[in-house]
mmCIF file of C-alpha atoms and ligand atoms in Angstrom:
data_model
loop_
_atom_site.group_PDB
_atom_site.id
_atom_site.type_symbol
_atom_site.label_atom_id
_atom_site.label_comp_id
_atom_site.label_asym_id
_atom_site.label_seq_id
_atom_site.Cartn_x
_atom_site.Cartn_y
_atom_site.Cartn_z
ATOM 1 C CA MET A 1249 -59.009 20.311 -29.178
ATOM 2 C CA LYS A 1250 -58.467 17.714 -26.217
ATOM 3 C CA SER A 1251 -55.747 15.993 -27.857
ATOM 4 C CA THR A 1252 -53.945 19.527 -28.412
ATOM 5 C CA GLN A 1253 -54.142 19.846 -24.600
ATOM 6 C CA VAL A 1254 -52.402 16.300 -23.725
ATOM 7 C CA PHE A 1255 -49.844 17.444 -25.860
ATOM 8 C CA LYS A 1256 -49.049 20.733 -24.281
ATOM 9 C CA ASN A 1257 -49.376 18.679 -20.710
ATOM 10 C CA LEU A 1258 -46.794 16.421 -21.879
ATOM 11 C CA VAL A 1259 -44.444 19.092 -23.164
ATOM 12 C CA PHE A 1260 -44.656 20.854 -19.638
ATOM 13 C CA VAL A 1261 -44.054 17.574 -17.669
ATOM 14 C CA ILE A 1262 -40.978 16.898 -20.269
ATOM 15 C CA GLY A 1263 -39.915 20.358 -19.692
ATOM 16 C CA ILE A 1264 -40.300 20.082 -16.240
ATOM 17 C CA PHE A 1265 -38.447 16.407 -15.934
ATOM 18 C CA CYS A 1266 -35.664 18.087 -18.294
ATOM 19 C CA THR A 1267 -34.964 20.779 -16.094
ATOM 20 C CA PHE A 1268 -35.274 19.241 -12.626
ATOM 21 C CA PHE A 1269 -32.517 17.004 -14.253
ATOM 22 C CA CYS A 1270 -30.337 19.711 -15.737
ATOM 23 C CA VAL A 1271 -30.612 21.468 -12.530
ATOM 24 C CA ILE A 1272 -29.298 18.286 -10.380
ATOM 25 C CA PHE A 1273 -26.637 17.617 -13.460
ATOM 26 C CA LEU A 1274 -25.178 21.211 -13.412
ATOM 27 C CA LEU A 1275 -25.410 20.885 -8.996
ATOM 28 C CA TYR A 1276 -23.339 17.878 -8.918
ATOM 29 C CA THR A 1277 -20.805 18.984 -11.627
ATOM 30 C CA ALA A 1278 -20.390 21.856 -9.139
ATOM 31 C CA ALA A 1279 -20.086 20.139 -6.181
ATOM 32 C CA ILE A 1280 -17.521 17.670 -8.414
ATOM 33 C CA LEU A 1281 -15.544 21.105 -8.856
ATOM 34 C CA TYR A 1282 -15.656 22.684 -6.119
ATOM 35 C CA SER A 1283 -14.320 19.358 -3.872
ATOM 36 C CA ALA A 1284 -11.594 18.992 -6.190
ATOM 37 C CA GLN A 1285 -10.609 22.649 -5.595
ATOM 38 C CA LYS A 1286 -10.745 22.287 -2.229
ATOM 39 C CA CYS A 1287 -8.518 19.434 -2.066
ATOM 40 C CA ARG A 1288 -6.441 21.186 -4.724
ATOM 41 C CA GLU A 1289 -6.124 23.788 -2.160
ATOM 42 C CA LYS A 1290 -5.464 21.692 0.862
ATOM 43 C CA LEU A 1291 -2.645 19.905 -0.935
ATOM 44 C CA ALA A 1292 -1.232 23.036 -2.059
ATOM 45 C CA LYS A 1293 -0.505 24.278 1.440
ATOM 46 C CA THR A 1294 0.895 21.009 2.055
ATOM 47 C CA SER A 1295 2.911 20.180 -0.909
ATOM 48 C CA GLN A 1296 5.983 22.165 -0.279
ATOM 49 C CA GLU A 1297 8.267 19.457 1.246
ATOM 50 C CA LYS A 1298 11.528 18.638 -0.762
ATOM 51 C CA PRO A 1299 11.324 14.875 -1.820
ATOM 52 C CA ALA A 1300 12.857 13.076 0.969
ATOM 53 C CA ALA A 1301 14.648 10.456 -1.474
ATOM 54 C CA ALA A 1302 18.136 11.968 -1.953
ATOM 55 C CA PRO A 1303 20.167 8.917 -2.818
ATOM 56 C CA ILE A 1304 21.863 7.206 0.331
ATOM 57 C CA GLY A 1305 25.069 7.306 -0.983
ATOM 58 C CA ASN A 1306 26.789 7.881 -4.232
ATOM 59 C CA THR A 1307 27.160 4.569 -5.366
ATOM 60 C CA VAL A 1308 25.947 2.948 -8.572
ATOM 61 C CA GLN A 1309 24.302 0.708 -6.763
ATOM 62 C CA ASP A 1310 22.701 3.603 -4.266
ATOM 63 C CA TYR A 1311 21.300 5.739 -7.583
ATOM 64 C CA TYR A 1312 19.863 2.303 -8.888
ATOM 65 C CA LEU A 1313 18.019 1.974 -5.697
ATOM 66 C CA ASP A 1314 16.934 5.522 -5.486
ATOM 67 C CA VAL A 1315 15.721 5.681 -9.006
ATOM 68 C CA LEU A 1316 13.811 2.006 -8.479
ATOM 69 C CA LYS A 1317 11.807 3.428 -5.506
ATOM 70 C CA LYS A 1318 10.898 6.703 -6.935
ATOM 71 C CA HIS A 1319 9.599 4.660 -9.970
ATOM 72 C CA LEU A 1320 7.624 2.445 -7.213
ATOM 73 C CA VAL A 1321 6.059 4.761 -5.796
ATOM 74 C CA ARG A 1322 5.409 6.797 -9.028
ATOM 75 C CA TYR A 1323 7.432 9.666 -7.524
ATOM 76 C CA ASP A 1324 6.914 13.034 -10.179
ATOM 77 C CA SER A 1325 4.032 11.710 -12.302
ATOM 78 C CA ASP A 1326 0.773 12.883 -12.185
ATOM 79 C CA ALA A 1327 -1.547 10.728 -10.347
ATOM 80 C CA TYR A 1328 -5.436 10.178 -12.095
ATOM 81 C CA ILE A 1329 -8.097 9.790 -9.076
ATOM 82 C CA PRO A 1330 -11.594 8.368 -10.447
ATOM 83 C CA VAL A 1331 -13.909 10.335 -9.134
ATOM 84 C CA THR A 1332 -16.446 8.657 -6.711
ATOM 85 C CA SER A 1333 -19.615 8.719 -8.398
ATOM 86 C CA PRO A 1334 -21.932 6.535 -9.991
ATOM 87 C CA ILE A 1335 -21.073 7.928 -13.218
ATOM 88 C CA ASN A 1336 -18.007 6.020 -13.214
ATOM 89 C CA LYS A 1337 -20.111 3.000 -12.927
ATOM 90 C CA TRP A 1338 -22.062 3.686 -16.171
ATOM 91 C CA LEU A 1339 -18.593 4.516 -18.192
ATOM 92 C CA ALA A 1340 -16.825 1.548 -16.851
ATOM 93 C CA PRO A 1341 -17.809 -0.632 -19.711
ATOM 94 C CA TYR A 1342 -16.783 1.436 -22.033
ATOM 95 C CA ASP A 1343 -13.493 1.523 -20.309
ATOM 96 C CA LEU A 1344 -13.861 5.280 -20.009
ATOM 97 C CA SER A 1345 -13.636 7.015 -16.203
ATOM 98 C CA LEU A 1346 -14.004 10.668 -14.616
ATOM 99 C CA VAL A 1347 -10.451 11.239 -12.607
ATOM 100 C CA ARG A 1348 -9.382 14.288 -10.866
ATOM 101 C CA ILE A 1349 -6.205 15.151 -12.223
ATOM 102 C CA LEU A 1350 -3.847 14.890 -9.184
ATOM 103 C CA PRO A 1351 -0.473 17.058 -10.268
ATOM 104 C CA ALA A 1352 2.742 15.758 -9.725
ATOM 105 C CA GLN A 1353 3.949 18.376 -7.532
ATOM 106 C CA HIS A 1354 0.713 17.557 -5.249
ATOM 107 C CA ALA A 1355 0.940 13.819 -5.797
ATOM 108 C CA ASN A 1356 4.953 13.976 -4.778
ATOM 109 C CA LYS A 1357 3.861 14.502 -0.781
ATOM 110 C CA LEU A 1358 1.454 11.923 -0.919
ATOM 111 C CA ARG A 1359 3.772 9.303 -2.322
ATOM 112 C CA THR A 1360 6.907 10.361 -0.367
ATOM 113 C CA ASP A 1361 4.680 10.159 2.734
ATOM 114 C CA GLY A 1362 2.933 7.067 1.513
ATOM 115 C CA ARG A 1363 -0.478 8.505 2.266
ATOM 116 C CA ASP A 1364 -2.730 7.327 -0.338
ATOM 117 C CA TRP A 1365 -3.444 4.202 -2.192
ATOM 118 C CA PRO A 1366 -2.084 4.760 -6.006
ATOM 119 C CA ALA A 1367 -4.898 4.649 -7.806
ATOM 120 C CA ASP A 1368 -2.048 4.707 -10.950
ATOM 121 C CA GLN A 1369 0.006 1.830 -11.789
ATOM 122 C CA ALA A 1370 2.540 2.591 -8.709
ATOM 123 C CA GLU A 1371 3.629 -1.085 -6.998
ATOM 124 C CA THR A 1372 3.578 0.015 -3.571
ATOM 125 C CA MET A 1373 1.940 2.336 -1.258
ATOM 126 C CA ILE A 1374 4.368 2.903 1.625
ATOM 127 C CA GLY A 1375 6.038 5.916 0.034
ATOM 128 C CA LEU A 1376 9.676 7.182 -0.018
ATOM 129 C CA LYS A 1377 10.320 7.261 3.740
ATOM 130 C CA ARG A 1378 9.520 3.741 4.707
ATOM 131 C CA LEU A 1379 11.054 3.043 1.242
ATOM 132 C CA ASN A 1380 14.136 4.556 2.752
ATOM 133 C CA ASN A 1381 14.018 2.967 6.060
ATOM 134 C CA LEU A 1382 13.887 -0.341 4.276
ATOM 135 C CA GLU A 1383 16.965 0.362 1.874
ATOM 136 C CA TYR A 1384 18.759 1.241 5.487
ATOM 137 C CA CYS A 1385 17.564 -2.050 7.033
ATOM 138 C CA ILE A 1386 19.059 -4.120 3.884
ATOM 139 C CA LYS A 1387 22.028 -2.298 3.948
ATOM 140 C CA ASP A 1388 22.820 -2.586 7.507
ATOM 141 C CA VAL A 1389 22.143 -6.020 7.428
ATOM 142 C CA LEU A 1390 24.497 -7.175 4.256
ATOM 143 C CA LYS A 1391 27.086 -5.004 5.907
ATOM 144 C CA HIS A 1392 27.276 -6.811 8.880
ATOM 145 C CA ASN A 1393 26.727 -10.192 7.449
ATOM 146 C CA VAL A 1394 23.397 -10.585 9.693
ATOM 147 C CA PRO A 1395 22.412 -14.374 8.476
ATOM 148 C CA GLY A 1396 18.601 -14.953 6.817
ATOM 149 C CA ASP A 1397 16.215 -14.414 4.391
ATOM 150 C CA PHE A 1398 13.539 -11.056 3.699
ATOM 151 C CA ILE A 1399 10.061 -11.328 3.956
ATOM 152 C CA GLU A 1400 7.024 -9.367 3.833
ATOM 153 C CA THR A 1401 3.719 -10.082 4.959
ATOM 154 C CA GLY A 1402 0.941 -8.282 3.119
ATOM 155 C CA VAL A 1403 2.867 -7.200 0.149
ATOM 156 C CA TRP A 1404 -0.177 -5.866 -2.531
ATOM 157 C CA ARG A 1405 0.900 -5.321 -5.564
ATOM 158 C CA GLY A 1406 4.701 -6.260 -4.361
ATOM 159 C CA GLY A 1407 6.272 -2.880 -4.736
ATOM 160 C CA ALA A 1408 8.687 -3.409 -1.000
ATOM 161 C CA THR A 1409 9.127 -7.345 -1.863
ATOM 162 C CA ILE A 1410 10.307 -6.101 -5.475
ATOM 163 C CA PHE A 1411 12.768 -3.433 -3.841
ATOM 164 C CA MET A 1412 14.160 -6.136 -1.553
ATOM 165 C CA ARG A 1413 14.900 -8.083 -4.321
ATOM 166 C CA ALA A 1414 16.521 -5.384 -6.320
ATOM 167 C CA ALA A 1415 18.813 -4.369 -3.307
ATOM 168 C CA LEU A 1416 19.918 -8.225 -2.987
ATOM 169 C CA LYS A 1417 20.893 -7.799 -6.921
ATOM 170 C CA ALA A 1418 22.162 -4.642 -6.896
ATOM 171 C CA TYR A 1419 24.845 -5.426 -3.820
ATOM 172 C CA GLY A 1420 25.546 -9.558 -5.658
ATOM 173 C CA ASP A 1421 23.713 -11.171 -3.064
ATOM 174 C CA THR A 1422 22.727 -15.095 -4.394
ATOM 175 C CA THR A 1423 22.148 -16.347 -1.301
ATOM 176 C CA ARG A 1424 19.397 -14.927 0.384
ATOM 177 C CA LYS A 1425 15.583 -15.446 -0.631
ATOM 178 C CA VAL A 1426 12.733 -12.640 -0.609
ATOM 179 C CA TRP A 1427 9.661 -14.604 0.724
ATOM 180 C CA VAL A 1428 6.286 -12.666 -0.817
ATOM 181 C CA SER A 1429 3.650 -13.823 1.603
ATOM 182 C CA ASP A 1430 -0.035 -12.646 0.646
ATOM 183 C CA SER A 1431 -3.399 -14.134 -0.223
ATOM 184 C CA PHE A 1432 -3.576 -12.241 -3.262
ATOM 185 C CA GLN A 1433 -7.207 -11.618 -2.701
ATOM 186 C CA GLY A 1434 -6.961 -9.171 0.018
ATOM 187 C CA VAL A 1435 -7.319 -8.631 3.540
ATOM 188 C CA PRO A 1436 -9.668 -11.452 5.379
ATOM 189 C CA LYS A 1437 -13.118 -11.401 7.134
ATOM 190 C CA PRO A 1438 -12.148 -10.419 10.544
ATOM 191 C CA ASP A 1439 -12.187 -13.265 12.790
ATOM 192 C CA GLU A 1440 -13.803 -11.294 15.946
ATOM 193 C CA LYS A 1441 -14.133 -14.196 18.378
ATOM 194 C CA SER A 1442 -10.576 -14.981 18.037
ATOM 195 C CA TYR A 1443 -9.637 -11.055 17.730
ATOM 196 C CA PRO A 1444 -11.911 -9.025 18.880
ATOM 197 C CA MET A 1445 -10.003 -5.728 18.247
ATOM 198 C CA ASP A 1446 -10.856 -6.310 14.115
ATOM 199 C CA VAL A 1447 -14.132 -5.269 13.703
ATOM 200 C CA ASP A 1448 -15.806 -5.402 10.098
ATOM 201 C CA ASN A 1449 -14.960 -2.110 8.709
ATOM 202 C CA GLY A 1450 -15.482 -3.302 5.397
ATOM 203 C CA MET A 1451 -12.219 -3.794 4.395
ATOM 204 C CA SER A 1452 -12.387 -7.703 3.983
ATOM 205 C CA GLU A 1453 -14.757 -6.255 0.599
ATOM 206 C CA ASN A 1454 -12.306 -4.052 -0.581
ATOM 207 C CA LYS A 1455 -11.695 -4.876 -3.952
ATOM 208 C CA TYR A 1456 -8.994 -2.505 -4.484
ATOM 209 C CA LEU A 1457 -6.550 -4.585 -1.790
ATOM 210 C CA MET A 1458 -7.050 -7.910 -3.879
ATOM 211 C CA VAL A 1459 -4.138 -8.304 -6.631
ATOM 212 C CA SER A 1460 -3.757 -11.678 -7.559
ATOM 213 C CA LEU A 1461 -0.321 -13.652 -7.761
ATOM 214 C CA PRO A 1462 0.178 -13.568 -11.539
ATOM 215 C CA GLN A 1463 -0.465 -10.016 -11.184
ATOM 216 C CA VAL A 1464 2.541 -9.748 -8.577
ATOM 217 C CA LYS A 1465 4.809 -11.682 -10.692
ATOM 218 C CA GLN A 1466 4.309 -9.684 -13.525
ATOM 219 C CA ASN A 1467 5.188 -6.599 -11.728
ATOM 220 C CA PHE A 1468 8.271 -8.692 -10.507
ATOM 221 C CA ALA A 1469 8.922 -9.546 -14.162
ATOM 222 C CA ARG A 1470 8.703 -5.865 -15.062
ATOM 223 C CA TYR A 1471 12.039 -5.285 -13.627
ATOM 224 C CA ASP A 1472 13.586 -8.131 -14.290
ATOM 225 C CA LEU A 1473 13.279 -9.471 -11.051
ATOM 226 C CA LEU A 1474 10.979 -12.190 -10.929
ATOM 227 C CA ASP A 1475 13.609 -15.126 -10.291
ATOM 228 C CA ASP A 1476 14.749 -18.412 -8.645
ATOM 229 C CA GLN A 1477 15.581 -16.321 -5.018
ATOM 230 C CA VAL A 1478 11.713 -14.666 -5.101
ATOM 231 C CA ARG A 1479 9.695 -17.282 -3.463
ATOM 232 C CA PHE A 1480 5.894 -16.668 -2.896
ATOM 233 C CA LEU A 1481 3.294 -17.648 -0.164
ATOM 234 C CA PRO A 1482 0.354 -17.512 -1.602
ATOM 235 C CA GLY A 1483 -2.928 -17.893 1.452
ATOM 236 C CA TRP A 1484 -4.188 -16.400 4.712
ATOM 237 C CA PHE A 1485 -1.006 -16.237 6.909
ATOM 238 C CA ARG A 1486 -2.688 -18.675 9.304
ATOM 239 C CA ASP A 1487 -2.132 -21.469 6.464
ATOM 240 C CA THR A 1488 0.845 -20.383 5.230
ATOM 241 C CA LEU A 1489 3.199 -19.006 8.314
ATOM 242 C CA PRO A 1490 3.366 -21.375 10.424
ATOM 243 C CA THR A 1491 5.010 -24.248 7.808
ATOM 244 C CA ALA A 1492 6.775 -21.762 6.071
ATOM 245 C CA PRO A 1493 10.331 -23.236 4.893
ATOM 246 C CA ILE A 1494 11.961 -20.358 6.043
ATOM 247 C CA ASP A 1495 14.930 -20.893 8.127
ATOM 248 C CA HIS A 1496 16.154 -17.464 9.397
ATOM 249 C CA LEU A 1497 14.960 -13.798 8.419
ATOM 250 C CA ALA A 1498 17.356 -11.264 8.663
ATOM 251 C CA ILE A 1499 14.151 -8.455 7.646
ATOM 252 C CA LEU A 1500 10.915 -9.044 8.906
ATOM 253 C CA ARG A 1501 8.534 -6.588 7.297
ATOM 254 C CA VAL A 1502 4.952 -7.034 8.465
ATOM 255 C CA ASP A 1503 1.868 -4.954 5.961
ATOM 256 C CA GLY A 1504 -1.497 -6.634 6.662
ATOM 257 C CA ASP A 1505 -3.847 -4.192 8.336
ATOM 258 C CA LEU A 1506 -5.325 -6.007 10.916
ATOM 259 C CA TYR A 1507 -4.756 -7.227 14.296
ATOM 260 C CA GLU A 1508 -4.887 -10.657 13.675
ATOM 261 C CA SER A 1509 -2.304 -10.026 10.801
ATOM 262 C CA THR A 1510 -0.204 -8.167 12.252
ATOM 263 C CA THR A 1511 0.060 -10.757 15.447
ATOM 264 C CA GLU A 1512 0.114 -14.120 13.194
ATOM 265 C CA ALA A 1513 2.871 -12.535 11.378
ATOM 266 C CA LEU A 1514 4.836 -11.795 14.714
ATOM 267 C CA HIS A 1515 4.348 -14.956 16.396
ATOM 268 C CA TYR A 1516 5.736 -17.193 13.713
ATOM 269 C CA LEU A 1517 8.488 -15.193 12.193
ATOM 270 C CA TYR A 1518 9.877 -13.776 15.009
ATOM 271 C CA PRO A 1519 11.236 -16.637 16.066
ATOM 272 C CA LYS A 1520 13.139 -16.878 12.895
ATOM 273 C CA VAL A 1521 14.527 -12.913 12.759
ATOM 274 C CA SER A 1522 18.371 -13.230 13.312
ATOM 275 C CA ARG A 1523 19.745 -11.165 16.192
ATOM 276 C CA GLY A 1524 20.722 -7.800 14.649
ATOM 277 C CA GLY A 1525 17.610 -8.361 11.981
ATOM 278 C CA TYR A 1526 15.277 -5.716 11.806
ATOM 279 C CA ILE A 1527 11.257 -5.897 12.148
ATOM 280 C CA ILE A 1528 9.410 -3.418 10.435
ATOM 281 C CA ASP A 1529 5.531 -2.917 11.092
ATOM 282 C CA ASP A 1530 3.934 -0.465 8.475
ATOM 283 C CA ASP A 1531 0.815 0.232 10.063
ATOM 284 C CA TYR A 1532 1.845 1.119 13.549
ATOM 285 C CA GLY A 1533 0.982 4.824 13.286
ATOM 286 C CA ALA A 1534 -2.014 4.656 10.589
ATOM 287 C CA LEU A 1535 -4.008 1.700 12.811
ATOM 288 C CA THR A 1536 -4.762 1.241 16.297
ATOM 289 C CA ILE A 1537 -5.202 -1.984 15.794
ATOM 290 C CA ALA A 1538 -1.773 -2.822 14.137
ATOM 291 C CA LYS A 1539 -0.437 -0.660 17.074
ATOM 292 C CA LYS A 1540 -2.345 -2.553 19.658
ATOM 293 C CA ALA A 1541 -0.767 -5.839 17.652
ATOM 294 C CA VAL A 1542 2.479 -4.868 18.320
ATOM 295 C CA ASP A 1543 2.399 -3.859 21.652
ATOM 296 C CA ASP A 1544 0.639 -6.732 22.978
ATOM 297 C CA PHE A 1545 3.536 -9.380 21.280
ATOM 298 C CA ARG A 1546 6.217 -6.963 22.341
ATOM 299 C CA LYS A 1547 4.836 -7.215 25.722
ATOM 300 C CA SER A 1548 3.926 -11.077 25.887
ATOM 301 C CA GLN A 1549 7.880 -11.372 24.599
ATOM 302 C CA GLY A 1550 9.481 -9.034 27.412
ATOM 303 C CA ILE A 1551 10.978 -7.251 23.929
ATOM 304 C CA THR A 1552 13.169 -3.964 24.935
ATOM 305 C CA ASP A 1553 14.621 -3.257 22.111
ATOM 306 C CA GLU A 1554 13.777 0.715 21.271
ATOM 307 C CA LEU A 1555 10.964 0.784 19.212
ATOM 308 C CA LYS A 1556 12.099 3.727 16.474
ATOM 309 C CA PRO A 1557 9.607 5.494 14.595
ATOM 310 C CA ILE A 1558 10.148 6.083 10.295
ATOM 311 C CA ASP A 1559 7.113 8.450 9.681
ATOM 312 C CA TRP A 1560 3.599 9.155 10.740
ATOM 313 C CA THR A 1561 2.751 5.071 10.497
ATOM 314 C CA GLY A 1562 6.109 2.826 10.466
ATOM 315 C CA VAL A 1563 7.882 2.054 12.928
ATOM 316 C CA TYR A 1564 10.787 -0.484 13.374
ATOM 317 C CA TRP A 1565 13.194 -2.167 16.138
ATOM 318 C CA GLN A 1566 16.408 -4.239 15.806
ATOM 319 C CA LYS A 1567 16.876 -7.769 17.262
ATOM 320 C CA HIS A 1568 19.486 -7.888 20.068
HETATM 321 C C1 LIG B 511 -1.900 -2.487 3.264
HETATM 322 S S1 LIG B 511 -1.433 -3.821 1.898
HETATM 323 C C2 LIG B 511 0.232 -3.934 1.856
HETATM 324 C C3 LIG B 511 0.860 -2.959 0.730
HETATM 325 C C4 LIG B 511 2.414 -3.465 0.571
HETATM 326 N N1 LIG B 511 3.390 -3.411 1.587
HETATM 327 C C5 LIG B 511 2.654 -1.915 -0.265
HETATM 328 O O1 LIG B 511 4.416 -2.427 -0.325
HETATM 329 O O2 LIG B 511 2.425 -1.049 -0.711
HETATM 330 C C6 LIG B 511 -2.281 -5.306 3.146
HETATM 331 C C7 LIG B 511 -2.147 -6.869 2.183
HETATM 332 O O3 LIG B 511 -1.860 -7.919 3.432
HETATM 333 C C8 LIG B 511 -2.991 -8.597 2.805
HETATM 334 N N2 LIG B 511 -3.293 -9.505 4.005
HETATM 335 C C9 LIG B 511 -3.760 -8.702 4.995
HETATM 336 N N3 LIG B 511 -4.338 -9.898 5.927
HETATM 337 C C10 LIG B 511 -3.634 -10.895 5.297
HETATM 338 C C11 LIG B 511 -3.891 -12.455 5.805
HETATM 339 N N4 LIG B 511 -4.301 -12.468 7.079
HETATM 340 N N5 LIG B 511 -2.811 -13.386 4.949
HETATM 341 C C12 LIG B 511 -2.577 -13.166 4.098
HETATM 342 N N6 LIG B 511 -2.958 -11.878 3.616
HETATM 343 C C13 LIG B 511 -3.280 -10.957 3.679
HETATM 344 C C14 LIG B 511 -3.909 -8.083 1.388
HETATM 345 O O4 LIG B 511 -3.983 -9.041 0.645
HETATM 346 C C15 LIG B 511 -2.874 -6.715 0.880
HETATM 347 O O5 LIG B 511 -2.594 -7.368 -0.152
#
């Protein structure tokens, strides 16, 4: 009699537990589906824009560079965005992941504007508009024979520098180098003493920004663009840039996210930029610390060359 009662109680308790977990699971799934639907609706409203990237010109080189830009950002591909959920931690050991599918027509808007951190294989997060700007600057310095190499400080998976190397190849320039400058281990811990602007916002812990040197080299190789004209500067900017064996630069592209990283790139490399060359900052509109670093630097150097917007975040100026 007693054991039957215990059994009944046990079944009751297990029943309560199961019901509880089922309800939680259903609520959780509903929340994921609801947020995915909201996201789709929001993107549907904003994704009407036509692609920004028509080839700049109509030569074979223009078409090659256009196809490359689109591939580097994975334009016109569905994006698979891992759902932020503990479920993915449990699935990871089995090489599985719960993802939200962002259909290409929605992803295109993000990739045109460079607004997401691509979860797919895209080699750059800077988007088509900023790649178009890079192409414009490269063509201009080649056309006007502005002396110097090209550099990006803060390359992530390398896409913008892959594009620089491709442009040199397309136009048969065998003299200039492309410098690929990164820690290849993400953003440094903020040095709040020297750069109080940089507060610890967890960016230095962000594994997503940590792309290794072999991985970046492999990305260059994927496009047959890993050769002697590409030079890597692995390490923190404060250690590598002061002694980098660079004589002149025609293009300095700065994309290091922090006040420190932006300032150091400008401080060590701006003096090497030739007249007629370009300075591009990727983070100006997106990060107030980067904007402050650029504004402070320009002010301290008395630079009055017009600062022009590229898109919602990027800016550039030509050194006169
Ligand atoms: C936003 S990502 C760059 C995105 C890239 N330009 C692209 O085309 O997608 C920032 C990069 O800057 C690097 N970085 C930031 N501060 C740095 C520093 N002080 N020294 C070395 N690398 C740094 C990070 O490792 C990261 O790869």
